[in-house]
Amino acid sequence: MATPTPLREPTFLILTALARESMHGYGIISDVAALSGGRLALRPGTLYGALDRLTDEGLVERDREEVVEGRLRRYYRLTDAGRSVLTAETERLRRNVEAATQRLAVRPAGTRPAGGTARGPLTVPGTAARPILRPTGGPA
Amino acid sequence: MNQPNPAPEQAGSPLESRYRRLLWAYPGDYQAERGDEIVGTYLDTVEPGRRWPSPHDALDLLGAGIRERLRGYGALGLAAAFPLAATAALSTLVAVAAFLLLQVEFEDPRLARLDPVGPFQTLGAVIWLGWLLVGLTATVLPGSWTRIAAACGLLLTIAVPPVAALAGQPRPPMFVLIPAVALGLATLALPAHPGWAARSLPPLTAGAVAAASVAFSAAENGGNMFTSYGSTPELLAMAGGLMFALVLLVGLGRALRADDAGLWAALLLATPAGLFGADQLSQGIWGSRGGGPGAAAYATTTGTILLVGAALLAAAIAGQSARHQSVRRQVLDKACPTCGHRSTATTAT
């Protein structure tokens, strides 16, 4: 099955968590919570379902296993395809953020910014009007 | 990163056993392969001193286990179909609620020869007002609130017959209540993060039906087409058929984009749609007695519809599973044209 794009937030954050190093389930849950500022609390059932799906799609793979104090820890890592999808999605989001930031900097005529003077309209770059690019490099 | 709970504290504990018991929803081979990992991660995350899995944990494991089974059957579209079916079910329920409230419950009780319940013909008014409130909740409040409201609406629908019996008050007939309960069950899967369509459908359908009811009453000019629940079976059968046809149409449209969730949703709603027509079907097969089917005939028809609905769903899952396994075998048997390597299935599907 192809990865739906744009990526859903939990998927994006799971891939982001794995971008730096391979991690086990608890590590991913903690990292996703930290990355989202505590807003997204993944539960293990949901996490492993997502990891299975991402594994099927070739974005994530198993790295290694170890037993710590009697508990099985299975580590997962990002594949090259996963890194490409994450890179493309990050670029897409970055362009959206840039476009929104530039638009917000342009105040409608007749309004005055708080504590400042009215500014003339800024040139809106062409990127804002460009169609959204879909991530490439992932599996079909 | 937060530190996980120390293992010795939880190893072999009642909590661990209880988490392991919750793995029953997963396929057996998946439990054997991943059970230790999933339970271990749960034990890492729970706060110290906990003795029982939380309801959220239980629901998480149950949902994940069912999704894993569907993944094995190649029928993940069925999991995606539940929120779609729930949205259609709620829209139908609010439409039926608006119609029955305006055309039946507000009618003069003497026309139906009933002792009135306040300004209404029966206690059913409470059910329909409840579902209209659920529709309003779905429009303005977050998805989690709507699910709670839907559960309350379902409980209300189930509770009215015994309450009516105890209080000696009239209630809507079973050919209205049973499909309402079936649709109410479907609404429990309402989306956690509803989009604009899921938010706008309930008020749109309720508004359209209310406007049509008022227009119909005006056109009747004092007529009494709908005076009691006894005059509504044909219309309810049509409502069920219309719901099924619309969902099927949406499903076929989505299928063109390689998304089978809409078709699964139509299959899920086939049973409630059939239940709306159970009264008419009973009369068609066994004839009518005193203006409606006999209790035994209606019970038989309803039971048959439930069995046929379950059999259709099971057959569709079995068919999808066979197709999925066949495609998978073909992929695994196919040798790489360059190196001749054959894939081996190591990942549980």
Coordinates of C-alpha atoms in Angstrom, one line a residue:
Chain A
M1 CA 0.0 0.0 0.0
A2 CA 1.4 3.5 -0.8
T3 CA 2.1 5.9 2.0
P4 CA -0.8 8.4 2.0
T5 CA 0.5 11.9 1.6
P6 CA 0.6 14.4 3.2
L7 CA 1.7 12.2 6.1
R8 CA -0.6 12.1 9.2
E9 CA 0.9 13.8 12.2
P10 CA 1.6 10.6 14.2
T11 CA 3.3 9.0 11.2
F12 CA 5.4 12.1 10.6
L13 CA 6.5 12.2 14.3
I14 CA 7.3 8.5 14.4
L15 CA 9.5 8.8 11.3
T16 CA 11.1 12.0 12.9
A17 CA 11.8 10.1 16.1
L18 CA 13.6 7.4 14.1
A19 CA 15.6 9.9 12.0
R20 CA 18.5 10.3 14.4
E21 CA 18.9 6.8 15.7
S22 CA 17.2 3.4 16.0
M23 CA 14.7 3.2 18.9
H24 CA 12.6 0.7 20.7
G25 CA 8.8 1.1 21.3
Y26 CA 9.0 3.0 24.6
G27 CA 11.7 5.2 23.2
I28 CA 9.6 6.2 20.2
I29 CA 6.5 6.9 22.5
S30 CA 8.6 9.1 24.7
D31 CA 10.3 10.9 21.8
V32 CA 7.0 11.5 20.0
A33 CA 5.5 12.9 23.2
A34 CA 8.5 15.3 23.5
L35 CA 8.5 16.3 19.8
S36 CA 4.8 17.2 20.0
G37 CA 5.2 19.1 23.3
G38 CA 3.2 16.4 25.2
R39 CA 0.2 16.8 22.9
L40 CA 0.4 13.4 21.2
A41 CA 0.5 10.4 23.6
L42 CA 0.8 7.2 21.5
R43 CA -0.3 4.0 23.1
P44 CA 1.7 0.8 22.4
G45 CA -1.2 -0.9 20.5
T46 CA -1.5 2.0 18.1
L47 CA 2.3 2.4 17.8
Y48 CA 3.0 -1.2 16.9
G49 CA 0.2 -1.1 14.3
A50 CA 1.8 2.0 12.8
L51 CA 5.2 0.4 12.8
D52 CA 3.9 -2.7 11.1
R53 CA 2.3 -0.5 8.4
L54 CA 5.4 1.5 7.9
T55 CA 7.4 -1.7 7.8
D56 CA 5.1 -3.1 5.1
E57 CA 5.5 0.2 3.2
G58 CA 9.3 -0.1 3.4
L59 CA 9.8 3.1 5.4
V60 CA 10.9 1.4 8.6
E61 CA 12.7 -1.8 9.4
R62 CA 13.7 -3.9 12.4
D63 CA 17.3 -3.1 13.6
R64 CA 18.1 -5.4 16.5
E65 CA 16.7 -7.0 19.6
E66 CA 17.9 -7.1 23.2
V67 CA 16.5 -8.3 26.5
V68 CA 16.9 -5.8 29.3
E69 CA 15.9 -7.0 32.8
G70 CA 13.7 -9.7 31.3
R71 CA 11.9 -7.4 28.9
L72 CA 12.3 -7.7 25.1
R73 CA 13.4 -4.5 23.4
R74 CA 13.1 -4.5 19.6
Y75 CA 14.7 -1.6 17.9
Y76 CA 13.4 0.0 14.7
R77 CA 15.3 2.2 12.2
L78 CA 14.4 4.4 9.2
T79 CA 15.1 2.9 5.8
D80 CA 16.5 5.0 2.9
A81 CA 13.0 5.2 1.5
G82 CA 11.7 6.3 4.9
R83 CA 14.3 9.0 5.0
S84 CA 13.4 10.2 1.5
V85 CA 9.6 10.4 2.4
L86 CA 10.4 12.3 5.7
T87 CA 12.7 14.7 3.9
A88 CA 10.1 15.4 1.2
E89 CA 7.4 15.9 3.7
T90 CA 9.6 18.2 5.8
E91 CA 10.3 20.2 2.7
R92 CA 6.6 20.5 1.9
L93 CA 5.8 21.6 5.4
R94 CA 8.7 24.1 5.4
R95 CA 7.4 25.7 2.2
N96 CA 3.9 25.9 3.7
V97 CA 5.2 27.5 6.9
E98 CA 7.3 30.0 4.8
A99 CA 4.4 30.9 2.7
A100 CA 2.1 31.4 5.7
T101 CA 4.8 33.4 7.5
Q102 CA 5.2 35.8 4.6
R103 CA 1.5 36.2 4.1
L104 CA 1.0 37.0 7.7
A105 CA 3.7 39.6 7.5
V106 CA 1.6 41.5 5.0
R107 CA -1.1 43.4 6.8
P108 CA -4.4 44.2 4.9
A109 CA -4.6 47.9 3.8
G110 CA -6.0 50.2 6.5
T111 CA -4.8 48.2 9.5
R112 CA -1.9 49.1 11.7
P113 CA 0.4 46.7 13.5
A114 CA 0.3 47.1 17.3
G115 CA 2.8 49.7 18.3
G116 CA 4.1 50.3 14.8
T117 CA 3.2 52.0 11.5
A118 CA 1.3 50.7 8.6
R119 CA 3.5 48.9 6.1
G120 CA 3.2 48.6 2.4
P121 CA 2.4 45.2 0.8
L122 CA 5.3 42.8 0.5
T123 CA 6.0 40.8 -2.6
V124 CA 4.6 37.4 -2.2
P125 CA 7.0 34.8 -3.6
G126 CA 5.9 32.4 -6.2
T127 CA 6.4 29.4 -3.9
A128 CA 3.2 30.3 -2.1
A129 CA 1.1 29.7 -5.2
R130 CA 3.0 26.6 -6.3
P131 CA 1.1 23.3 -6.1
I132 CA 1.9 21.1 -3.1
L133 CA 4.6 18.6 -4.0
R134 CA 4.1 15.1 -3.0
P135 CA 6.9 13.2 -1.3
T136 CA 9.0 11.2 -3.7
G137 CA 11.3 8.3 -3.3
G138 CA 8.9 6.2 -1.2
P139 CA 7.5 2.9 -2.3
A140 CA 4.7 2.8 -4.9
Chain B
M1 CA 13.7 10.6 27.3
N2 CA 11.7 9.4 30.3
Q3 CA 13.0 6.4 32.0
P4 CA 10.9 3.2 31.8
N5 CA 9.5 1.5 34.9
P6 CA 12.0 -0.9 36.4
A7 CA 11.3 -4.4 35.1
P8 CA 11.5 -6.4 38.4
E9 CA 8.6 -4.3 39.8
Q10 CA 6.2 -5.5 37.1
A11 CA 7.6 -8.9 36.0
G12 CA 5.1 -11.6 36.5
S13 CA 2.7 -9.2 38.2
P14 CA -1.1 -9.4 38.0
L15 CA -0.9 -6.2 35.8
E16 CA 1.4 -8.1 33.3
S17 CA -1.1 -11.0 33.3
R18 CA -4.0 -8.7 32.7
Y19 CA -2.2 -7.0 29.8
R20 CA -1.4 -10.4 28.3
R21 CA -5.0 -11.4 28.5
L22 CA -6.0 -8.3 26.5
L23 CA -3.8 -9.6 23.6
W24 CA -6.6 -12.1 22.8
A25 CA -7.9 -9.8 20.0
Y26 CA -4.6 -10.3 18.1
P27 CA -4.1 -13.3 15.8
G28 CA -2.3 -16.2 17.6
D29 CA 0.9 -16.1 15.6
Y30 CA 1.2 -12.3 16.1
Q31 CA 0.6 -12.7 19.9
A32 CA 3.5 -15.3 19.9
E33 CA 5.8 -13.0 18.0
R34 CA 5.0 -9.6 19.4
G35 CA 3.2 -10.2 22.6
D36 CA 6.3 -9.8 24.9
E37 CA 7.3 -6.6 23.1
I38 CA 3.8 -5.0 23.3
V39 CA 3.2 -6.0 27.0
G40 CA 6.8 -4.9 27.9
T41 CA 6.2 -1.5 26.3
Y42 CA 2.9 -1.1 28.2
L43 CA 4.6 -2.0 31.5
D44 CA 7.3 0.6 30.7
T45 CA 4.7 3.3 30.3
V46 CA 2.3 2.7 33.2
E47 CA 2.5 4.8 36.3
P48 CA 3.9 2.9 39.4
G49 CA 1.3 1.2 41.6
R50 CA -1.2 0.5 38.8
R51 CA -2.9 -2.9 39.1
W52 CA -5.3 -2.9 36.2
P53 CA -5.0 -1.7 32.6
S54 CA -6.9 1.5 32.0
P55 CA -10.0 1.4 29.8
H56 CA -8.1 3.4 27.2
D57 CA -5.3 0.8 27.2
A58 CA -7.9 -2.0 26.8
L59 CA -9.6 -0.2 23.9
D60 CA -6.2 0.5 22.3
L61 CA -5.2 -3.2 22.5
L62 CA -8.7 -4.3 21.3
G63 CA -8.7 -1.9 18.4
A64 CA -5.1 -2.7 17.4
G65 CA -5.8 -6.5 17.6
I66 CA -8.8 -6.2 15.3
R67 CA -6.8 -4.0 12.9
E68 CA -4.0 -6.6 12.9
R69 CA -6.5 -9.4 12.1
L70 CA -8.0 -7.3 9.3
R71 CA -4.5 -6.5 8.0
G72 CA -3.9 -10.3 7.8
Y73 CA -7.1 -10.6 5.7
G74 CA -6.1 -7.7 3.5
A75 CA -9.3 -6.0 4.7
L76 CA -7.9 -2.9 6.4
G77 CA -10.6 -1.0 4.4
L78 CA -13.1 -2.4 6.8
A79 CA -11.4 -0.6 9.7
A80 CA -11.5 2.6 7.7
A81 CA -15.1 2.0 6.9
F82 CA -16.4 2.2 10.5
P83 CA -16.1 6.0 10.9
L84 CA -17.8 6.4 7.5
A85 CA -20.6 4.1 8.4
A86 CA -21.0 5.8 11.7
T87 CA -21.3 9.2 10.1
A88 CA -24.0 7.9 7.7
A89 CA -25.8 6.1 10.6
L90 CA -25.9 9.3 12.7
S91 CA -27.1 11.4 9.7
T92 CA -29.9 8.8 9.1
L93 CA -30.8 8.7 12.8
V94 CA -31.2 12.5 13.1
A95 CA -33.2 12.6 9.9
V96 CA -35.5 9.8 11.2
A97 CA -35.7 11.6 14.6
A98 CA -36.7 14.9 13.0
F99 CA -39.3 13.2 10.9
L100 CA -40.9 11.1 13.7
L101 CA -40.8 13.9 16.2
L102 CA -42.6 16.3 13.8
Q103 CA -44.9 13.9 12.0
V104 CA -45.8 11.5 14.8
E105 CA -44.9 12.5 18.3
F106 CA -46.4 16.0 18.0
E107 CA -49.6 14.7 16.5
D108 CA -52.7 14.6 18.5
P109 CA -52.4 11.4 20.7
R110 CA -56.1 10.8 20.3
L111 CA -55.5 9.9 16.7
A112 CA -53.4 7.0 17.7
R113 CA -55.7 6.2 20.7
L114 CA -52.8 6.6 23.2
D115 CA -52.5 8.1 26.6
P116 CA -50.3 11.1 25.9
V117 CA -46.8 11.5 27.5
G118 CA -46.8 15.2 28.2
P119 CA -47.1 16.9 24.8
F120 CA -46.0 13.8 22.9
Q121 CA -47.7 10.6 21.8
T122 CA -45.1 8.2 23.4
L123 CA -41.8 8.1 25.3
G124 CA -40.1 7.8 21.9
A125 CA -40.0 11.6 21.8
V126 CA -37.2 11.4 24.4
I127 CA -35.2 9.1 22.1
W128 CA -35.6 11.4 19.1
L129 CA -34.7 14.5 21.0
G130 CA -31.7 12.6 22.3
W131 CA -30.4 11.8 18.8
L132 CA -31.0 15.3 17.6
L133 CA -28.9 16.4 20.5
V134 CA -26.2 13.9 19.5
G135 CA -26.3 15.3 16.0
L136 CA -25.8 18.8 17.4
T137 CA -22.9 17.5 19.5
A138 CA -21.3 16.0 16.3
T139 CA -21.5 19.4 14.6
V140 CA -20.1 21.6 17.3
L141 CA -18.0 19.5 19.8
P142 CA -14.8 17.4 19.5
G143 CA -15.1 13.8 18.3
S144 CA -14.5 12.3 21.7
W145 CA -17.5 14.2 23.1
T146 CA -19.7 13.0 20.2
R147 CA -18.8 9.4 20.9
I148 CA -19.9 9.7 24.5
A149 CA -23.1 11.5 23.4
A150 CA -23.7 8.7 20.9
A151 CA -23.2 6.1 23.6
C152 CA -25.8 8.0 25.8
G153 CA -28.2 8.1 22.8
L154 CA -27.8 4.4 22.3
L155 CA -28.4 3.7 26.0
L156 CA -31.5 5.9 25.9
T157 CA -32.9 4.0 22.9
I158 CA -32.3 0.7 24.7
A159 CA -33.7 1.9 28.0
V160 CA -37.0 3.3 26.7
P161 CA -38.9 -0.1 26.2
P162 CA -38.3 -1.4 29.8
V163 CA -38.9 2.1 31.3
A164 CA -42.2 2.4 29.3
A165 CA -43.2 -1.1 30.4
L166 CA -42.5 -0.2 34.1
A167 CA -44.2 3.2 33.9
G168 CA -47.1 1.9 31.8
Q169 CA -46.5 4.5 29.2
P170 CA -46.7 4.0 25.4
R171 CA -43.5 3.6 23.4
P172 CA -42.6 3.4 19.7
P173 CA -43.0 -0.1 18.2
M174 CA -40.0 -2.5 17.8
F175 CA -39.9 -2.0 14.0
V176 CA -38.8 1.5 14.8
L177 CA -36.6 0.9 17.8
I178 CA -34.6 -2.1 16.5
P179 CA -33.1 -0.4 13.5
A180 CA -32.5 2.7 15.7
V181 CA -30.5 0.5 18.0
A182 CA -28.6 -1.0 15.1
L183 CA -27.7 2.5 13.8
G184 CA -26.9 3.7 17.3
L185 CA -24.4 0.8 17.6
A186 CA -22.8 2.0 14.4
T187 CA -22.5 5.6 15.7
L188 CA -20.1 4.4 18.4
A189 CA -17.4 4.4 15.7
L190 CA -17.8 8.1 14.9
P191 CA -14.5 9.7 13.9
A192 CA -12.2 11.1 16.6
H193 CA -11.3 14.0 14.3
P194 CA -14.4 14.6 12.1
G195 CA -13.9 16.6 8.9
W196 CA -16.3 19.2 7.6
A197 CA -18.5 16.6 5.9
A198 CA -19.0 14.6 9.1
R199 CA -19.8 17.8 11.0
S200 CA -22.2 19.3 8.5
L201 CA -24.2 16.2 7.5
P202 CA -26.3 15.7 10.7
P203 CA -27.7 19.3 10.7
L204 CA -28.2 19.3 7.0
T205 CA -30.2 16.0 7.0
A206 CA -32.2 17.1 10.1
G207 CA -32.9 20.5 8.5
A208 CA -33.9 19.0 5.1
V209 CA -36.2 16.5 6.7
A210 CA -37.7 19.1 9.1
A211 CA -38.3 21.5 6.1
A212 CA -39.8 18.6 4.1
S213 CA -42.1 17.6 7.0
V214 CA -43.3 21.2 7.5
A215 CA -43.9 21.5 3.7
F216 CA -45.7 18.2 3.7
S217 CA -48.0 19.2 6.6
A218 CA -48.8 22.5 4.8
A219 CA -49.5 20.6 1.6
E220 CA -51.7 18.2 3.5
N221 CA -53.8 21.1 4.7
G222 CA -55.0 19.4 7.8
G223 CA -54.8 15.8 6.4
N224 CA -53.6 12.9 8.5
M225 CA -51.2 10.9 6.3
F226 CA -48.9 10.3 9.3
T227 CA -50.8 10.2 12.6
S228 CA -49.0 7.4 14.4
Y229 CA -46.0 5.0 14.2
G230 CA -48.4 2.5 12.4
S231 CA -48.4 4.8 9.4
T232 CA -44.6 5.0 9.0
P233 CA -43.3 1.5 8.0
E234 CA -43.2 2.2 4.2
L235 CA -41.4 5.5 4.8
L236 CA -38.9 3.9 7.2
A237 CA -38.1 1.2 4.7
M238 CA -37.5 3.8 2.1
A239 CA -35.2 5.7 4.5
G240 CA -33.2 2.6 5.1
G241 CA -33.0 1.9 1.3
L242 CA -32.0 5.5 0.6
M243 CA -29.2 5.4 3.2
F244 CA -27.8 2.2 1.8
A245 CA -28.0 3.4 -1.8
L246 CA -26.2 6.7 -1.0
V247 CA -23.4 5.0 0.9
L248 CA -23.1 2.5 -1.9
L249 CA -22.8 5.3 -4.4
V250 CA -20.1 7.0 -2.3
G251 CA -18.4 3.7 -2.0
L252 CA -18.4 3.1 -5.7
G253 CA -17.0 6.6 -6.3
R254 CA -14.2 6.0 -3.8
A255 CA -13.5 2.6 -5.3
L256 CA -12.6 4.3 -8.5
R257 CA -9.7 5.8 -6.5
A258 CA -8.7 2.4 -5.2
D259 CA -10.3 3.1 -1.8
D260 CA -12.7 0.3 -0.8
A261 CA -13.7 1.8 2.6
G262 CA -17.0 3.1 1.2
L263 CA -18.0 -0.3 -0.1
W264 CA -17.2 -1.9 3.3
A265 CA -19.3 0.9 4.9
A266 CA -22.2 0.0 2.6
L267 CA -21.8 -3.6 3.7
L268 CA -21.8 -2.7 7.3
L269 CA -25.0 -0.6 6.9
A270 CA -26.8 -3.3 4.9
T271 CA -28.1 -4.9 8.1
P272 CA -29.5 -1.7 9.7
A273 CA -31.0 -0.8 6.3
G274 CA -32.6 -4.2 6.1
L275 CA -34.0 -3.9 9.6
F276 CA -35.8 -0.7 8.6
G277 CA -37.6 -2.8 6.0
A278 CA -38.3 -5.8 8.3
D279 CA -41.9 -4.9 9.0
Q280 CA -42.7 -4.6 5.3
L281 CA -40.8 -7.7 4.5
S282 CA -42.6 -9.7 7.2
Q283 CA -46.0 -8.6 5.9
G284 CA -44.9 -9.5 2.3
I285 CA -43.9 -13.0 3.3
W286 CA -46.3 -13.9 6.1
G287 CA -49.1 -11.5 5.5
S288 CA -50.5 -8.9 7.9
R289 CA -52.5 -9.4 11.1
G290 CA -54.4 -6.3 12.4
G291 CA -52.5 -3.9 10.2
G292 CA -49.0 -5.3 10.8
P293 CA -47.0 -8.6 10.9
G294 CA -47.4 -11.0 13.8
A295 CA -44.8 -10.9 16.6
A296 CA -43.3 -14.3 15.6
A297 CA -43.2 -13.4 11.9
Y298 CA -41.4 -10.1 12.7
A299 CA -39.0 -11.8 15.1
T300 CA -38.2 -14.4 12.4
T301 CA -37.6 -11.8 9.7
T302 CA -35.4 -9.7 12.0
G303 CA -33.4 -12.7 13.1
T304 CA -32.9 -13.7 9.4
I305 CA -31.8 -10.2 8.4
L306 CA -29.2 -10.2 11.3
L307 CA -27.9 -13.6 10.2
V308 CA -27.8 -12.7 6.5
G309 CA -26.0 -9.4 7.3
A310 CA -23.4 -11.3 9.5
A311 CA -23.0 -14.0 6.8
L312 CA -22.5 -11.4 4.1
L313 CA -19.8 -9.6 6.1
A314 CA -18.0 -12.9 6.9
A315 CA -18.2 -14.0 3.3
A316 CA -16.8 -10.6 2.1
I317 CA -13.9 -10.9 4.6
A318 CA -13.2 -14.5 3.6
G319 CA -13.2 -13.6 -0.1
Q320 CA -10.9 -10.6 0.5
S321 CA -8.6 -12.8 2.6
A322 CA -8.4 -15.5 -0.2
R323 CA -7.7 -12.8 -2.8
H324 CA -5.0 -11.2 -0.5
Q325 CA -3.3 -14.6 0.1
S326 CA -3.3 -15.4 -3.6
V327 CA -1.7 -12.1 -4.5
R328 CA 0.8 -12.5 -1.7
R329 CA 1.7 -16.0 -2.9
Q330 CA 2.2 -14.7 -6.4
V331 CA 4.5 -12.0 -5.2
L332 CA 6.5 -14.4 -3.0
D333 CA 6.8 -17.0 -5.8
K334 CA 8.0 -14.5 -8.3
A335 CA 11.8 -14.6 -8.7
C336 CA 13.8 -11.4 -9.3
P337 CA 14.5 -11.2 -13.1
T338 CA 18.0 -10.0 -12.4
C339 CA 19.4 -12.2 -9.7
G340 CA 16.7 -15.0 -9.4
H341 CA 16.2 -14.2 -5.7
R342 CA 12.8 -15.2 -4.2
S343 CA 11.3 -13.2 -1.4
T344 CA 10.5 -14.9 1.8
A345 CA 7.7 -13.8 4.1
T346 CA 9.2 -12.9 7.4
T347 CA 6.8 -10.1 8.4
A348 CA 3.4 -11.1 9.8
T349 CA 0.7 -9.9 7.5

